[in-house]
XYZ file of C-alpha atoms in Angstrom:
683
model
C -10.785 -9.661 -7.264
C -8.424 -12.441 -5.663
C -8.700 -14.698 -2.431
C -7.382 -13.653 0.741
C -5.132 -16.752 0.677
C -3.303 -15.260 -2.268
C -0.045 -14.370 -0.411
C 3.114 -12.730 -2.151
C 5.029 -14.877 -4.566
C 8.189 -14.073 -5.669
C 9.022 -13.580 -9.470
C 12.362 -12.038 -8.938
C 15.353 -10.724 -10.829
C 14.178 -10.772 -14.456
C 15.848 -9.208 -17.407
C 13.944 -6.355 -19.285
C 12.792 -8.431 -22.015
C 13.047 -12.063 -20.841
C 11.755 -13.971 -18.178
C 14.089 -15.821 -15.782
C 12.515 -18.974 -14.590
C 13.673 -21.340 -11.651
C 15.527 -23.882 -13.429
C 14.344 -27.552 -13.055
C 15.423 -29.316 -10.065
C 17.715 -31.391 -12.327
C 19.684 -28.133 -12.743
C 19.901 -27.516 -9.133
C 22.714 -28.689 -6.401
C 21.921 -30.688 -3.850
C 22.554 -27.596 -1.641
C 20.264 -25.752 -3.143
C 17.362 -28.220 -2.943
C 17.760 -28.375 0.822
C 18.094 -24.757 0.954
C 14.857 -24.367 -0.668
C 13.152 -26.887 1.857
C 14.587 -24.772 4.516
C 12.996 -21.485 3.057
C 9.765 -23.362 2.665
C 10.171 -24.179 6.287
C 10.715 -20.850 7.546
C 7.385 -19.603 5.552
C 5.630 -22.177 7.648
C 7.103 -21.241 10.780
C 6.762 -18.460 13.353
C 8.083 -15.286 12.354
C 11.213 -15.317 14.018
C 13.987 -13.496 12.299
C 16.711 -14.005 14.872
C 16.182 -17.932 14.731
C 15.691 -18.150 11.426
C 18.987 -16.228 10.478
C 20.547 -18.551 12.837
C 18.704 -21.645 11.003
C 20.085 -20.471 7.685
C 23.604 -20.160 9.015
C 23.648 -23.415 10.525
C 22.094 -25.650 7.617
C 24.474 -23.760 5.449
C 27.513 -24.567 7.507
C 26.305 -28.015 8.108
C 26.348 -28.121 4.314
C 29.466 -26.549 3.695
C 31.185 -28.810 6.038
C 29.862 -32.095 4.287
C 31.272 -30.588 1.146
C 34.709 -29.349 2.590
C 35.693 -32.686 4.392
C 36.132 -34.063 0.937
C 38.343 -31.324 -0.230
C 42.054 -30.773 -0.054
C 42.113 -27.012 0.351
C 39.161 -26.092 2.288
C 38.815 -26.041 6.074
C 35.594 -27.150 7.611
C 33.833 -24.712 10.165
C 32.826 -27.218 12.784
C 33.688 -30.732 12.014
C 37.203 -30.878 11.484
C 37.843 -33.937 9.547
C 38.844 -34.984 6.170
C 37.990 -38.005 4.099
C 38.361 -39.523 0.540
C 35.814 -41.112 -1.499
C 36.069 -42.980 -4.850
C 33.201 -41.066 -6.105
C 33.454 -37.721 -4.438
C 30.374 -36.168 -5.932
C 28.226 -38.874 -4.741
C 29.776 -38.836 -1.139
C 29.304 -35.049 -0.798
C 25.499 -35.602 -2.075
C 24.793 -38.224 0.681
C 26.707 -36.283 3.164
C 25.102 -32.820 2.427
C 21.725 -34.760 2.508
C 22.437 -36.442 5.807
C 23.658 -33.323 7.738
C 20.946 -30.732 6.302
C 18.370 -33.375 6.997
C 19.323 -33.795 10.687
C 19.425 -29.875 10.968
C 16.162 -29.483 9.665
C 14.411 -32.054 11.788
C 16.099 -30.594 14.941
C 15.127 -27.131 14.359
C 11.381 -27.356 12.669
C 9.894 -30.739 14.514
C 7.831 -28.611 16.781
C 7.006 -26.003 14.231
C 3.268 -25.528 13.120
C 4.526 -26.474 9.578
C 6.140 -29.509 10.370
C 3.565 -32.215 9.354
C 3.654 -30.515 5.745
C 7.336 -30.287 5.659
C 8.588 -33.502 6.987
C 7.303 -35.789 4.450
C 9.355 -33.456 1.824
C 12.332 -33.728 3.933
C 11.748 -37.566 3.655
C 11.211 -37.519 -0.057
C 14.240 -35.647 -0.797
C 16.332 -37.695 1.046
C 15.021 -40.884 -0.657
C 15.343 -38.968 -4.238
C 19.232 -38.784 -3.043
C 19.222 -42.361 -2.318
C 19.313 -41.734 1.192
C 17.769 -43.559 4.244
C 16.113 -41.235 6.586
C 16.009 -43.767 9.407
C 19.845 -44.504 9.094
C 21.019 -41.987 12.189
C 24.410 -43.754 12.819
C 27.256 -41.365 13.439
C 29.735 -44.246 13.340
C 32.363 -44.748 10.630
C 33.375 -43.034 7.453
C 30.541 -43.844 5.061
C 29.157 -40.709 3.677
C 25.871 -41.068 5.671
C 27.616 -41.566 8.862
C 29.687 -38.294 7.772
C 26.801 -36.387 7.329
C 24.969 -37.500 10.418
C 28.237 -36.679 12.578
C 28.269 -33.178 10.812
C 24.483 -32.596 11.546
C 24.616 -33.841 15.073
C 27.788 -31.772 15.836
C 25.796 -28.694 14.545
C 22.712 -29.481 16.359
C 24.924 -30.291 19.743
C 26.744 -26.831 18.876
C 23.343 -24.978 18.916
C 22.212 -26.507 22.191
C 25.105 -24.569 23.764
C 25.489 -21.624 21.888
C 23.537 -19.139 24.057
C 20.425 -19.208 22.067
C 18.330 -21.090 24.652
C 17.248 -23.401 22.171
C 16.456 -26.234 24.592
C 14.355 -23.496 26.510
C 12.482 -22.648 23.289
C 14.515 -19.640 22.625
C 13.056 -17.719 25.824
C 14.403 -14.691 27.382
C 16.096 -15.814 30.660
C 16.152 -12.285 32.411
C 14.629 -9.815 30.234
C 11.237 -8.280 31.191
C 9.396 -4.916 29.896
C 9.251 -1.809 31.953
C 5.885 -1.159 30.151
C 2.801 -2.652 30.486
C 1.140 -3.851 27.274
C -0.917 -1.546 24.844
C -4.438 -2.807 24.026
C -4.161 -1.939 20.357
C -8.011 -1.738 19.869
C -8.487 1.075 22.318
C -7.364 4.620 21.846
C -4.350 6.201 23.845
C -1.471 4.756 25.799
C -2.558 5.724 29.244
C -0.426 3.043 31.042
C 3.032 3.419 29.564
C 5.731 3.833 32.220
C 8.495 5.087 29.787
C 7.349 5.999 26.373
C 11.295 5.457 25.194
C 11.195 1.830 26.050
C 9.862 -1.298 24.451
C 6.062 -1.899 25.008
C 4.373 -5.306 23.991
C 0.926 -5.143 22.508
C -2.074 -6.891 23.263
C -4.163 -7.749 20.266
C -7.068 -8.970 22.719
C -8.294 -8.222 25.839
C -11.035 -9.140 28.544
C -12.841 -6.457 30.937
C -13.180 -7.526 34.418
C -16.082 -7.386 36.985
C -14.785 -3.664 37.634
C -15.096 -2.666 33.969
C -11.249 -2.755 33.772
C -9.645 -3.821 30.461
C -7.230 -6.629 30.950
C -4.804 -7.219 28.065
C -4.374 -10.673 26.948
C -2.533 -12.245 23.756
C 0.748 -10.372 23.582
C 4.009 -12.092 22.747
C 7.183 -11.864 24.605
C 9.985 -9.670 23.260
C 11.834 -12.073 20.567
C 15.411 -12.677 21.316
C 16.290 -9.592 23.856
C 19.189 -11.532 24.862
C 20.474 -12.478 21.423
C 23.982 -10.764 22.170
C 24.742 -14.168 24.169
C 24.439 -16.297 21.064
C 28.036 -17.383 19.458
C 28.363 -15.542 16.562
C 30.100 -16.660 12.953
C 32.891 -13.843 12.517
C 32.502 -11.285 14.877
C 35.289 -11.628 17.791
C 35.280 -9.818 21.257
C 37.092 -7.134 19.732
C 33.527 -6.115 18.293
C 31.831 -6.048 21.593
C 31.201 -3.930 24.391
C 29.488 -4.790 27.779
C 26.904 -2.754 29.288
C 25.307 -3.418 32.635
C 21.469 -2.805 33.629
C 20.130 -4.267 37.013
C 23.153 -5.780 37.605
C 23.199 -8.079 34.489
C 25.768 -7.790 31.971
C 24.553 -7.253 28.156
C 26.537 -8.025 25.435
C 26.562 -5.565 22.597
C 28.127 -6.003 19.383
C 28.850 -3.215 16.659
C 27.369 -0.781 19.170
C 25.942 2.193 17.392
C 25.860 4.381 20.510
C 22.423 5.436 21.909
C 19.336 6.442 20.015
C 18.004 10.163 20.180
C 15.655 10.394 23.479
C 12.796 12.418 24.034
C 13.747 15.130 26.545
C 17.329 14.183 26.316
C 20.229 14.048 23.521
C 18.444 14.176 20.240
C 14.925 15.229 21.541
C 14.449 16.863 18.232
C 15.370 13.965 16.333
C 13.343 11.625 18.089
C 10.167 13.679 17.743
C 10.726 14.299 14.156
C 11.612 11.162 13.457
C 8.388 9.681 14.861
C 6.304 12.353 13.270
C 8.127 11.508 9.867
C 6.437 7.873 10.232
C 3.205 9.612 10.664
C 3.771 11.631 7.595
C 4.824 8.991 5.572
C 1.309 7.097 6.272
C -0.388 9.574 4.177
C 1.240 8.221 1.206
C -0.450 4.691 1.069
C -3.496 6.127 -0.918
C -3.282 5.039 -4.546
C -6.485 7.683 -5.108
C -4.256 10.646 -4.001
C -2.948 11.534 -7.691
C 0.730 11.385 -7.034
C 2.597 9.412 -9.573
C 6.202 8.545 -9.426
C 8.682 7.138 -11.986
C 10.065 4.245 -9.785
C 12.363 2.968 -12.526
C 16.143 3.010 -11.639
C 16.616 6.150 -14.021
C 14.882 8.073 -11.103
C 15.834 6.274 -7.926
C 18.546 4.711 -6.216
C 22.277 5.387 -6.589
C 22.293 7.188 -3.467
C 25.193 7.025 -0.316
C 23.489 6.984 2.730
C 25.130 9.030 5.546
C 27.012 7.474 8.318
C 26.898 10.264 10.968
C 24.095 11.492 13.067
C 23.332 14.039 10.577
C 21.062 12.122 8.417
C 17.536 14.020 8.120
C 18.568 15.301 4.633
C 18.629 12.034 3.350
C 15.228 11.556 3.466
C 12.482 13.441 1.726
C 10.484 14.021 4.716
C 7.200 15.179 2.840
C 7.237 13.568 -0.223
C 8.760 10.283 0.949
C 11.572 8.466 -0.030
C 15.225 9.260 -0.220
C 17.102 11.767 -2.360
C 18.476 9.137 -4.705
C 18.487 10.479 -8.467
C 18.863 7.099 -10.015
C 21.176 6.645 -12.930
C 21.681 8.392 -16.122
C 21.988 4.751 -17.960
C 22.272 1.465 -16.926
C 25.817 1.079 -15.279
C 26.133 -2.427 -16.929
C 24.502 -1.880 -20.124
C 25.183 1.496 -20.979
C 21.211 1.820 -22.029
C 18.960 4.213 -20.050
C 16.199 2.581 -18.104
C 12.748 2.743 -19.354
C 10.425 5.119 -17.040
C 8.057 3.336 -14.956
C 5.374 5.895 -13.714
C 3.155 4.450 -11.169
C 1.058 5.640 -8.026
C 2.802 6.568 -4.927
C 0.291 4.863 -2.803
C 0.628 1.591 -4.944
C 4.413 1.876 -4.832
C 4.532 2.487 -1.048
C 2.073 -0.315 -0.104
C 4.130 -2.745 -2.585
C 7.340 -2.079 -1.129
C 5.958 -2.131 2.533
C 4.460 -5.780 1.749
C 7.257 -7.135 -0.588
C 9.970 -6.681 2.231
C 7.520 -7.215 5.187
C 8.576 -9.997 7.718
C 5.058 -10.740 9.058
C 3.262 -14.058 8.253
C 3.920 -16.152 5.790
C 7.359 -14.823 4.657
C 10.811 -16.286 5.017
C 11.834 -13.386 7.341
C 14.418 -10.735 6.247
C 17.466 -12.987 6.465
C 15.585 -15.742 4.132
C 14.437 -13.255 1.723
C 18.098 -12.381 0.852
C 18.654 -16.161 0.277
C 15.759 -16.086 -2.119
C 17.652 -13.092 -3.919
C 20.869 -14.789 -4.203
C 19.225 -17.820 -5.479
C 17.440 -15.858 -8.408
C 20.604 -14.099 -8.767
C 22.874 -17.055 -9.382
C 19.631 -18.455 -11.841
C 20.108 -15.488 -13.952
C 21.213 -16.424 -17.519
C 23.872 -13.578 -17.192
C 25.290 -14.782 -13.926
C 28.504 -16.903 -13.665
C 30.077 -18.960 -11.293
C 33.187 -17.255 -10.892
C 33.533 -16.543 -7.063
C 33.989 -12.794 -6.950
C 33.418 -12.625 -10.766
C 37.047 -13.769 -11.273
C 38.987 -16.857 -11.542
C 37.676 -20.494 -12.639
C 33.927 -21.297 -12.947
C 32.985 -23.349 -10.135
C 30.930 -26.002 -10.295
C 27.073 -25.423 -8.921
C 27.649 -27.433 -5.768
C 31.022 -25.746 -4.677
C 29.296 -22.185 -5.788
C 26.269 -22.688 -3.744
C 27.822 -24.539 -0.347
C 30.382 -21.467 -0.326
C 27.912 -18.666 -1.186
C 25.337 -19.894 1.389
C 28.040 -20.097 4.062
C 28.894 -16.344 3.535
C 25.414 -15.040 3.391
C 24.033 -17.464 6.205
C 27.155 -16.202 8.301
C 26.425 -12.423 7.673
C 22.960 -12.927 8.495
C 23.681 -14.548 11.569
C 26.281 -12.139 12.758
C 23.675 -9.166 11.607
C 20.963 -10.877 13.967
C 23.380 -11.308 16.758
C 24.655 -7.614 16.409
C 21.325 -5.908 15.891
C 19.471 -7.689 18.385
C 22.000 -7.171 20.984
C 21.643 -3.559 20.269
C 17.935 -3.952 20.623
C 18.052 -5.888 23.875
C 20.378 -3.559 25.339
C 18.767 -0.071 24.291
C 15.200 -1.591 24.571
C 13.367 1.252 22.615
C 9.785 1.684 21.513
C 8.028 1.449 18.053
C 6.043 4.172 16.322
C 2.795 2.763 17.616
C 3.758 3.459 21.277
C 5.068 6.690 20.574
C 2.506 8.511 18.418
C -0.294 7.367 20.329
C 1.300 8.438 23.645
C 2.479 11.861 21.998
C -1.074 12.495 20.533
C -2.741 11.765 23.923
C -0.489 14.458 25.804
C -1.636 17.270 23.128
C 0.283 19.260 21.032
C 3.710 21.013 21.701
C 3.644 23.664 18.682
C 1.858 26.665 20.186
C 0.904 27.498 23.927
C -1.914 29.636 22.790
C -3.633 26.812 21.184
C -5.875 24.176 23.348
C -4.255 21.042 24.418
C -0.623 22.352 24.743
C 1.830 19.884 26.434
C 5.695 20.417 26.184
C 5.227 16.436 25.588
C 3.229 16.478 22.943
C 3.206 16.334 19.134
C 4.269 19.184 16.733
C 1.274 20.271 14.678
C 2.079 20.012 10.736
C -0.732 21.618 8.575
C -2.274 19.045 6.473
C -0.656 16.103 8.482
C -1.038 16.327 11.966
C -3.687 19.072 13.059
C -5.715 20.011 16.059
C -9.488 19.376 15.948
C -11.649 22.342 16.448
C -15.368 23.115 16.435
C -14.382 24.862 12.926
C -12.653 21.692 11.536
C -15.558 19.133 12.655
C -18.458 21.550 11.194
C -20.571 19.789 8.529
C -18.519 19.258 5.427
C -15.136 19.935 7.107
C -12.194 17.833 6.629
C -12.622 16.472 10.765
C -16.475 16.357 10.563
C -16.537 12.741 11.075
C -14.525 13.485 14.403
C -17.222 15.425 16.121
C -16.779 14.910 19.589
C -12.963 15.008 19.709
C -12.470 18.732 19.732
C -9.129 19.245 21.614
C -7.831 16.525 20.424
C -5.027 15.476 17.607
C -5.943 14.092 14.371
C -3.374 12.636 11.844
C -3.810 12.170 8.360
C -3.023 8.827 7.603
C -3.801 5.169 6.677
C -7.313 4.317 8.046
C -6.039 1.312 9.385
C -7.216 -2.619 9.464
C -10.224 -1.705 11.440
C -11.506 0.216 8.442
C -11.672 -3.082 6.667
C -14.495 -5.661 6.415
C -12.865 -7.679 3.605
C -9.473 -6.846 3.048
C -9.193 -8.985 -0.221
C -11.561 -6.635 -1.826
C -11.165 -3.359 -0.189
C -8.979 -0.754 0.192
C -8.803 1.653 3.955
C -6.958 4.465 1.931
C -5.775 7.836 3.755
C -7.750 9.976 5.470
C -8.072 11.912 9.118
C -7.981 9.891 11.870
C -7.676 10.249 15.797
C -4.027 10.176 16.563
C -4.221 8.148 19.619
C -5.683 5.232 17.348
C -2.945 5.846 14.609
C -2.163 2.351 13.152
C 0.900 1.127 11.155
C 0.042 -0.352 7.583
C 0.181 -3.853 8.788
C -2.103 -6.765 9.542
C -4.443 -6.298 12.426
C -3.321 -9.677 13.850
C 0.346 -8.622 13.671
C 0.460 -4.690 14.042
C 4.240 -4.616 14.807
C 7.210 -7.103 15.322
C 7.665 -7.941 19.015
C 10.710 -6.588 19.643
C 12.417 -3.114 20.216
C 12.619 -0.757 17.415
C 16.387 0.449 17.590
C 17.981 -0.661 15.315
C 16.473 -1.816 12.151
C 16.702 -5.561 11.653
C 15.471 -4.921 8.166
C 18.353 -2.369 7.419
C 21.317 -4.476 9.043
C 20.413 -7.543 7.186
C 19.887 -5.949 3.835
C 22.942 -3.702 4.035
C 24.909 -6.930 5.047
C 23.378 -8.916 2.246
C 24.337 -6.201 -0.302
C 27.784 -6.285 0.761
C 28.081 -10.033 0.603
C 26.142 -10.406 -2.840
C 28.535 -7.825 -4.346
C 31.475 -9.939 -2.858
C 30.034 -13.290 -4.099
C 29.228 -12.192 -7.532
C 32.180 -9.533 -8.015
C 29.633 -6.659 -8.924
C 27.354 -4.404 -6.642
C 24.548 -4.774 -9.804
C 21.977 -7.258 -10.606
C 22.863 -9.143 -13.666
C 22.368 -7.204 -16.570
C 21.844 -4.177 -14.117
C 18.249 -4.885 -13.563
C 16.535 -6.704 -10.839
C 12.714 -6.873 -11.048
C 9.796 -7.923 -8.974
C 6.362 -7.886 -10.436
C 3.088 -7.213 -8.399
C -0.085 -7.661 -10.389
C -2.873 -5.688 -10.079
C -5.530 -6.711 -7.398
C -3.553 -9.733 -6.455
C -0.196 -8.950 -4.484
C -1.352 -7.001 -1.548
C -2.643 -8.840 1.715
C -3.080 -6.137 4.182
C -5.842 -4.409 1.699
C -6.446 -4.832 -1.826
C -3.994 -3.716 -4.624
C -1.840 -2.502 -6.209
C -4.642 -0.927 -8.512
C -2.288 -1.168 -11.386
C 0.744 -3.529 -12.239
C 3.817 -2.504 -10.134
C 7.423 -3.640 -10.999
C 9.831 -3.216 -8.159
C 13.133 -2.384 -9.995
C 16.411 -2.045 -8.814
C 20.043 -1.601 -10.489
C 22.203 -2.638 -7.535
C 21.889 -4.640 -4.344
C 22.411 -1.494 -2.342
C 19.434 0.044 -4.003
C 17.201 -3.005 -3.108
C 18.969 -2.911 0.607
C 17.891 0.997 0.486
C 14.359 0.287 -0.563
C 14.107 -2.474 2.287
C 15.042 0.291 4.612
C 12.540 2.820 3.354
C 9.859 0.149 3.475
C 9.841 -0.059 7.226
C 9.131 3.713 7.375
C 6.001 3.569 5.246
C 4.684 0.432 6.871
C 5.113 2.438 10.260
C 7.444 0.017 11.932
C 10.554 2.192 12.387
C 11.534 6.107 12.322
C 14.651 6.980 10.560
C 16.924 7.018 13.254
C 16.521 3.310 13.507
C 17.472 2.736 9.908
C 20.838 4.489 9.277
C 22.710 3.263 12.370
C 21.556 -0.273 11.430
C 23.072 0.361 7.843
C 26.286 0.812 9.444
C 26.044 -2.460 11.410
C 25.447 -4.258 8.381
C 28.344 -2.785 6.604
C 30.561 -4.471 9.303
C 28.929 -7.777 9.525
C 28.889 -8.487 5.930
C 32.526 -7.941 4.746
C 33.528 -9.602 7.885
C 31.505 -12.716 7.343
C 32.790 -13.040 3.653
C 36.463 -12.464 4.443
C 36.097 -15.123 7.313
C 34.378 -17.271 4.734
C 36.859 -16.759 2.400
C 39.526 -17.840 4.883
C 37.867 -21.321 5.346
C 37.529 -21.880 1.589
C 41.242 -21.818 1.509
C 41.919 -18.295 -0.042
C 44.388 -16.329 2.483
C 43.036 -12.786 3.655
C 43.375 -10.054 1.634
C 42.169 -7.011 4.195
C 42.628 -4.283 1.289
C 40.343 -5.954 -1.083
C 37.030 -4.003 0.067
C 34.697 -5.474 -2.805
C 36.133 -9.037 -2.325
C 37.036 -9.708 -6.099
C 40.373 -10.828 -5.204
C 41.801 -7.517 -6.430
C 43.036 -4.313 -4.797
C 42.209 -1.665 -7.284
C 40.627 1.312 -8.017
C 37.115 0.444 -6.531
C 38.662 -0.241 -3.090
C 40.334 3.160 -3.225
C 37.243 4.738 -3.764
C 35.674 3.223 -0.984
C 38.614 4.590 1.232
C 38.220 7.849 -0.025
C 34.593 8.098 -0.087
C 34.334 7.307 4.000
C 37.565 9.210 4.797
C 37.402 9.957 8.391
C 34.800 7.863 9.167
C 34.434 4.308 10.846
C 33.629 1.255 8.567
C 34.676 -1.769 6.569
C 37.431 0.619 4.881
C 39.070 0.848 8.231
C 41.780 -1.679 7.262
C 43.896 -1.382 10.318
C 41.013 -1.335 12.635
C 42.156 1.600 14.692
C 38.331 3.062 14.588
C 38.867 5.491 11.438
C 39.470 5.294 8.206
C 42.545 7.509 7.318
C 46.146 7.586 6.017
C 47.432 4.474 7.560
C 44.510 2.705 5.802
C 45.423 4.307 2.542
C 49.207 3.446 3.101
C 48.060 -0.182 3.466
C 45.812 -0.129 0.180
C 48.598 0.998 -1.820
C 50.826 -1.288 -0.538
C 48.521 -4.507 -1.584
C 47.802 -2.640 -4.960
C 47.254 -5.607 -7.515
C 45.521 -9.188 -7.511
C 45.647 -10.824 -3.963
C 47.697 -13.892 -3.276
């Protein structure tokens, strides 16, 4: 079938009839080469999305500064110097290499993958004619300039609030809940089910027979709101106090729904929807979907709390109906019918941020690189004006996307740390342990229990455990709760060649669609990192390329039969993920986390709103550094104020968001007036 070691490989963004291959190294800029080394370093490092968003930003900023110091118009981000050179292209190549090298060595010298990556750093330096051992920051040679920039970025990182010198550890945060031992049923020891709970993947039993949890990581970056952002300011921040400690919260979406509090119904239904969607992960259930852009995507997510109608609760997915024709070519998309169980599993693993991935912020850099490689792409920033040389385009694009990913990480994790919310595995096991809350006349009734949903979440009875009945294998558990969902990694002895499938399992042993060595990311749920990163990236890519659509109106990722999946064998047939727009890709990234058992829907929509703010703000700030005067009414970043910008204002009238040009908290008449007054080309 395939080796367990065959991990996902990215064959992204292809035309419908032709393969788009990565260009030869000779066709790639020096910035692209160093960016690819950074992405590979991330894949070989620990899965730390916040830290790697910062790494992506800082390396991008170092490379941009090393380019900008030789430009007459651009302003560097950190190192305010200006230099001249007889051969500017060569000077930039050397300065960028030294700057990027210094940052990579600093950030990954303690990484588990450093032994493999360090020779590649050295080899690239030598390829560009640079001496890795030359570390002097004195003088105006390109090597010294690059070292000075790289060192400045490193020193900046030592004081940016990330606690890099303390291995990025939290200084004050401690969880209120004891770890859950995931191998054991239930969640009896949880103190507050609404709050984050660590997961212990191993345990030992003491002399009194008590299981003692071991092997649980700390909450990653609970205090990331203390980190210096790129484009966000104090105007984007509110401060909260918990246990006499001040917490900085950027782009605060407000509190999530809460059990027995405001939004109790949303809280319960959201987690129950995660359980329902885990029943979609079986390619043998006979359900097929057309997953082409002709049937999926092209939907606007709600921005308010009334978002339940956006999701198809029972069937899965969202209400997007797709495009009648390809918005770029005008030709209808070819239908692609696949098994829902294959599609949902491929989606969950494609966007996963677990082991061997470049994490969500790095994933969007991979997407940007493949978009730039597409033969229909051009290097006109914003899709207008002169064609830029590859290096200028790359350093500007990386700065904008890197700044957006970093600000999104600071914002989303400031929310995660402040609200400190639980994950579905904590909640679903606890709810099922309490019982059912649907019918007082039925056994195991508890107001804090889970709702019964016929065919999905049921009470185990003597009748249902009779021989030949659906719960027959759960005999001995009469009165408990059963969930029809993914059977879990524990049902697999050979994941490379087996499929766990879907069946009735004990609710107290519910398991997300993840590896047994990972289970759930080690940080709070609210708000979703994937949703925030992906929405911000879509906003930035639209502004970089001048279009919301992939080149040719189609981006594709091919998952090969019985080769692509890692959590278990699959997919059972080839599956091609297809996206018309960057927003369609971002939406599917968000949905993947529900199918993966990682987020309920109320983690999703508020975080998309965060990305809607961080992405445009980062691009606008990057633009100001490039030497372009700000043009606030140019909402899509194409250097024109036109009908597309007007549509953005009108479609979000009365809401908050990027179209709030005057920043008064609501999109209204004043914003419309400013837009009309700026109509036409930006200065």
